[in-house]
PDB file of C-alpha atoms in Angstrom:
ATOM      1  CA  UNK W   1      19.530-126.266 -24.357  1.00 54.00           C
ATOM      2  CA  UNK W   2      19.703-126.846 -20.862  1.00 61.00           C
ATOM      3  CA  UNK W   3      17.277-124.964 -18.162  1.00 76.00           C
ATOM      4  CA  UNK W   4      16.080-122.724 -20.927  1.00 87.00           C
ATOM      5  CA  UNK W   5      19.672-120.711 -22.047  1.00 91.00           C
ATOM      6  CA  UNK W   6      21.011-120.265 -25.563  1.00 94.00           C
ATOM      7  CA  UNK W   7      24.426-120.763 -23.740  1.00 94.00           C
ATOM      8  CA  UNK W   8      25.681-123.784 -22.881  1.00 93.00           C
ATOM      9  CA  UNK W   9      25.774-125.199 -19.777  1.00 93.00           C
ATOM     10  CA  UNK W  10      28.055-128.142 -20.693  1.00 93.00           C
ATOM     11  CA  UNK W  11      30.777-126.036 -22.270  1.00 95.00           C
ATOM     12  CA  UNK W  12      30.863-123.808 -19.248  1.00 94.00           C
ATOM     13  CA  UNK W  13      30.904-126.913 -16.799  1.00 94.00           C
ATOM     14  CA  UNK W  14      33.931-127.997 -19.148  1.00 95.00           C
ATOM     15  CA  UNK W  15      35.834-124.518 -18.893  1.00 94.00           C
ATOM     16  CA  UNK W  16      35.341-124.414 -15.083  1.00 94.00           C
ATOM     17  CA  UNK W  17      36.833-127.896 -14.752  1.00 94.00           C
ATOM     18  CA  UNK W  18      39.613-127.608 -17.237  1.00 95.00           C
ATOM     19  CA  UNK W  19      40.072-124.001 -15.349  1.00 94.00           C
ATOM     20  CA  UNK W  20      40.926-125.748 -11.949  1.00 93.00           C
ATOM     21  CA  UNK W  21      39.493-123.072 -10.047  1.00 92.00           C
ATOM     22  CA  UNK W  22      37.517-124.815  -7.571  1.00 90.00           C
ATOM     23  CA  UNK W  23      37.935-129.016  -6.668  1.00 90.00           C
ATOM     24  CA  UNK W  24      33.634-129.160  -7.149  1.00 93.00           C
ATOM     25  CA  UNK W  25      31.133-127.627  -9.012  1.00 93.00           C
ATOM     26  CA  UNK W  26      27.430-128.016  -8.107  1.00 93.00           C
ATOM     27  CA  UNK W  27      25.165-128.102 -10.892  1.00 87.00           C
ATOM     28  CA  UNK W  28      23.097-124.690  -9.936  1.00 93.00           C
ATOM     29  CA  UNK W  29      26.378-122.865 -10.484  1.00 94.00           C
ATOM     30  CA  UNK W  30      26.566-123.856 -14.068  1.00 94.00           C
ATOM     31  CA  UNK W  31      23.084-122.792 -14.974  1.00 94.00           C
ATOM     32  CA  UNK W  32      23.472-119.574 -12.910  1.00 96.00           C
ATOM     33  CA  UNK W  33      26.992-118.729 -14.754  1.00 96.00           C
ATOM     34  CA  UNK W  34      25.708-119.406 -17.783  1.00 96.00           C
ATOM     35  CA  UNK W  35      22.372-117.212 -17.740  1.00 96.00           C
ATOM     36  CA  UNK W  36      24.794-114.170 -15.988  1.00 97.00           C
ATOM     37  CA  UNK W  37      26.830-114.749 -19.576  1.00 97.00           C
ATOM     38  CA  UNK W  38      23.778-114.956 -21.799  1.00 97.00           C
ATOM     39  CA  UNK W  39      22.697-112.139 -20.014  1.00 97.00           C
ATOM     40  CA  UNK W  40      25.596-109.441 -20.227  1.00 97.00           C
ATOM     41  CA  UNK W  41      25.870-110.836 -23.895  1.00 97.00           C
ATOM     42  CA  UNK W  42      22.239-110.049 -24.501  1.00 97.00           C
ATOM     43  CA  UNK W  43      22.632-106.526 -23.028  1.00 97.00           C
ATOM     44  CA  UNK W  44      25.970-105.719 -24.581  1.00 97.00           C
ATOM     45  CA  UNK W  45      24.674-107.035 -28.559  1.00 97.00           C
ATOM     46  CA  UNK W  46      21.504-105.314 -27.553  1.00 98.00           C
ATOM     47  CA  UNK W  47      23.523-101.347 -27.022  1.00 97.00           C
ATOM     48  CA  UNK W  48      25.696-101.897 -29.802  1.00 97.00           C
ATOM     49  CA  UNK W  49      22.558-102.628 -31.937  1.00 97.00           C
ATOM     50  CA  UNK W  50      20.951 -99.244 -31.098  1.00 97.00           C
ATOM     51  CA  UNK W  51      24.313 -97.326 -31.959  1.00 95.00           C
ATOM     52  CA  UNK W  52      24.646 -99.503 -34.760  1.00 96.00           C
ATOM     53  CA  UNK W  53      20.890 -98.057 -35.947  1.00 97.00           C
ATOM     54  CA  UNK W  54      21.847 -95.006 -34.994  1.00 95.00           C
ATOM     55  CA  UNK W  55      24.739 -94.721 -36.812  1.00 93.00           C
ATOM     56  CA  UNK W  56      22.342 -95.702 -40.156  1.00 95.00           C
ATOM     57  CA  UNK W  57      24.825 -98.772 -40.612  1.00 95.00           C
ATOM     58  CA  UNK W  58      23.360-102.887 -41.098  1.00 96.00           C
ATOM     59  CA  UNK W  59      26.863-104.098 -39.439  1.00 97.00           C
ATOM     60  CA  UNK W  60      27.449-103.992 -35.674  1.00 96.00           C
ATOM     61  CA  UNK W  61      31.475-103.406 -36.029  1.00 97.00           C
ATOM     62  CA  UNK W  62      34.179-102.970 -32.860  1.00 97.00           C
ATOM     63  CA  UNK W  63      33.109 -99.405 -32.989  1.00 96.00           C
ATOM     64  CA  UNK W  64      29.441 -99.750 -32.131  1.00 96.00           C
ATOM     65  CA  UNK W  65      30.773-102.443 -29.222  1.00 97.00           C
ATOM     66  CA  UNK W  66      32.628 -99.517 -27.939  1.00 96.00           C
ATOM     67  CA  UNK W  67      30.239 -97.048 -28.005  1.00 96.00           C
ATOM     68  CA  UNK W  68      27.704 -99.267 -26.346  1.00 96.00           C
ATOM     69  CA  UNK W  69      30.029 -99.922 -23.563  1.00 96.00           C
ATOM     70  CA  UNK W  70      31.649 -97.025 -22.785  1.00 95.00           C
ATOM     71  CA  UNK W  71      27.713 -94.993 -22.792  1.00 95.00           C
ATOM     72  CA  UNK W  72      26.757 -97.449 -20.532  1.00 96.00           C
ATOM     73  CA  UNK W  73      27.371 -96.411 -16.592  1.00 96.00           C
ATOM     74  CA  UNK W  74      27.315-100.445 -15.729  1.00 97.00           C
ATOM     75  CA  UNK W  75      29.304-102.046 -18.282  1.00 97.00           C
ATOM     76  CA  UNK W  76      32.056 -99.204 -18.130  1.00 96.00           C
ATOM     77  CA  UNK W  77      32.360 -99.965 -14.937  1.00 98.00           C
ATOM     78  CA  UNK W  78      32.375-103.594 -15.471  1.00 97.00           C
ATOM     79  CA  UNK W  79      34.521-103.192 -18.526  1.00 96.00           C
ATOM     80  CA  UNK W  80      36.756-100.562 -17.901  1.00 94.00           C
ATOM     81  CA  UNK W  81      40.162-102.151 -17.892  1.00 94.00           C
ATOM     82  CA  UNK W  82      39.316-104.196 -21.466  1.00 95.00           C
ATOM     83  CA  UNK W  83      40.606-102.721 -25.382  1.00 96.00           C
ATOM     84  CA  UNK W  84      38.387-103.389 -27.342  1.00 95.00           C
ATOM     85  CA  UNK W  85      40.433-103.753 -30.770  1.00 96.00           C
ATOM     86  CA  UNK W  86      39.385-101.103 -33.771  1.00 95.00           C
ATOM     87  CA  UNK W  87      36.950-100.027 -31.263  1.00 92.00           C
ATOM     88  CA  UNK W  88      38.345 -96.305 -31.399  1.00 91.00           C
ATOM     89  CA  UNK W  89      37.435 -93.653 -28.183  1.00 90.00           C
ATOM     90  CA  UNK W  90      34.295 -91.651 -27.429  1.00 86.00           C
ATOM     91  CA  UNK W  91      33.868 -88.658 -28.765  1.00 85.00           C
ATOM     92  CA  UNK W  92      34.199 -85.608 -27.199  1.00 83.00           C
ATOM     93  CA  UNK W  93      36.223 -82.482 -27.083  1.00 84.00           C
ATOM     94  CA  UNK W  94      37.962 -80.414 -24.294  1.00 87.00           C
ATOM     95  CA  UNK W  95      36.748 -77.254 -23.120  1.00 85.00           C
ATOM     96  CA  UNK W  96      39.948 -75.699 -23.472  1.00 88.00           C
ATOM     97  CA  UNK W  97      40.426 -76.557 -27.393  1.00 86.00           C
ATOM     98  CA  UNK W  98      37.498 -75.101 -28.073  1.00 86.00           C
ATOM     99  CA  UNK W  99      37.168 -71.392 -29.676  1.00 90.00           C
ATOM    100  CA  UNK W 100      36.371 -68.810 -26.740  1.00 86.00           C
ATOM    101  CA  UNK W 101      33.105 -66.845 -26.966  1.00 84.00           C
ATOM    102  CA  UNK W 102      34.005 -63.061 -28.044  1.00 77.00           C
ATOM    103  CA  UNK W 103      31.080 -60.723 -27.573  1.00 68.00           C
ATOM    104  CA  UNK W 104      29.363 -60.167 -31.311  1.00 64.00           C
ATOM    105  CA  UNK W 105      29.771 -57.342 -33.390  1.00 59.00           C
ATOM    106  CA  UNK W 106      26.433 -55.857 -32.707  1.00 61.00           C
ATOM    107  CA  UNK W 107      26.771 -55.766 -28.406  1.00 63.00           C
ATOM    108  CA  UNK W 108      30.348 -53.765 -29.048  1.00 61.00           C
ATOM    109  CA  UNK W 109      28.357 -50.704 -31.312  1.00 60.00           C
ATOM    110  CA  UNK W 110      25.728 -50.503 -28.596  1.00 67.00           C
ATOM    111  CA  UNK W 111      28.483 -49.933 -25.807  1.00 66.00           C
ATOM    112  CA  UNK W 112      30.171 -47.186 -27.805  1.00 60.00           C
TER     113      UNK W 112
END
């Protein structure tokens, strides 16, 4: 546990250089990549916990990932292009499939 992160720093420095995406890595850039990670982890598990309670369940499933995300303005935004496997769509129904408002019975005998 390097620098105080759950994530670690060695595996990241290890994906970077396997990765071949830049000829040097300075050491800051590990720790800061890795706390942005633990971060958006923390924040993501964090959502899909609360619609996981919400939902009365014990299990946080693809479903409550989804739901997390896709509520959230930021991680939509930063996740908008991923699937997320079993992790169904958000609920909500058009406008125009619902049933139109008629007046009620009682407004039509007062107009008579």
């Amino acid at each position: 546990m390097r620098a105080g992160l759950q994530f670690p720093v060695g595996r990241v420095h290890h994906l970077l250089r396997k990765g071949n995406y830049v000829e040097r890595i300075g050491a800051g850039t590990l720790v800061y990549l890795a706390a942005v990670l633990e971060y958006l982890t923390a924040e993501v598990l964090e959502l899909a916990g609360n619609a996981t309670h919400d939902n009365e369940e014990m299990r946080v499933v693809p479903r409550h990932l989804q739901l997390a995300i896709r509520n959230d303005e930021e991680l939509n935004k930063l996740l908008g292009g991923v699937t997320i496997a079993h992790g169904g769509v958000l609920p909500s129904i058009q406008a125009v499939l619902l049933p139109r408002k008629t007046e009620s019975h009682r407004h039509k005998v007062q107009c008579k």
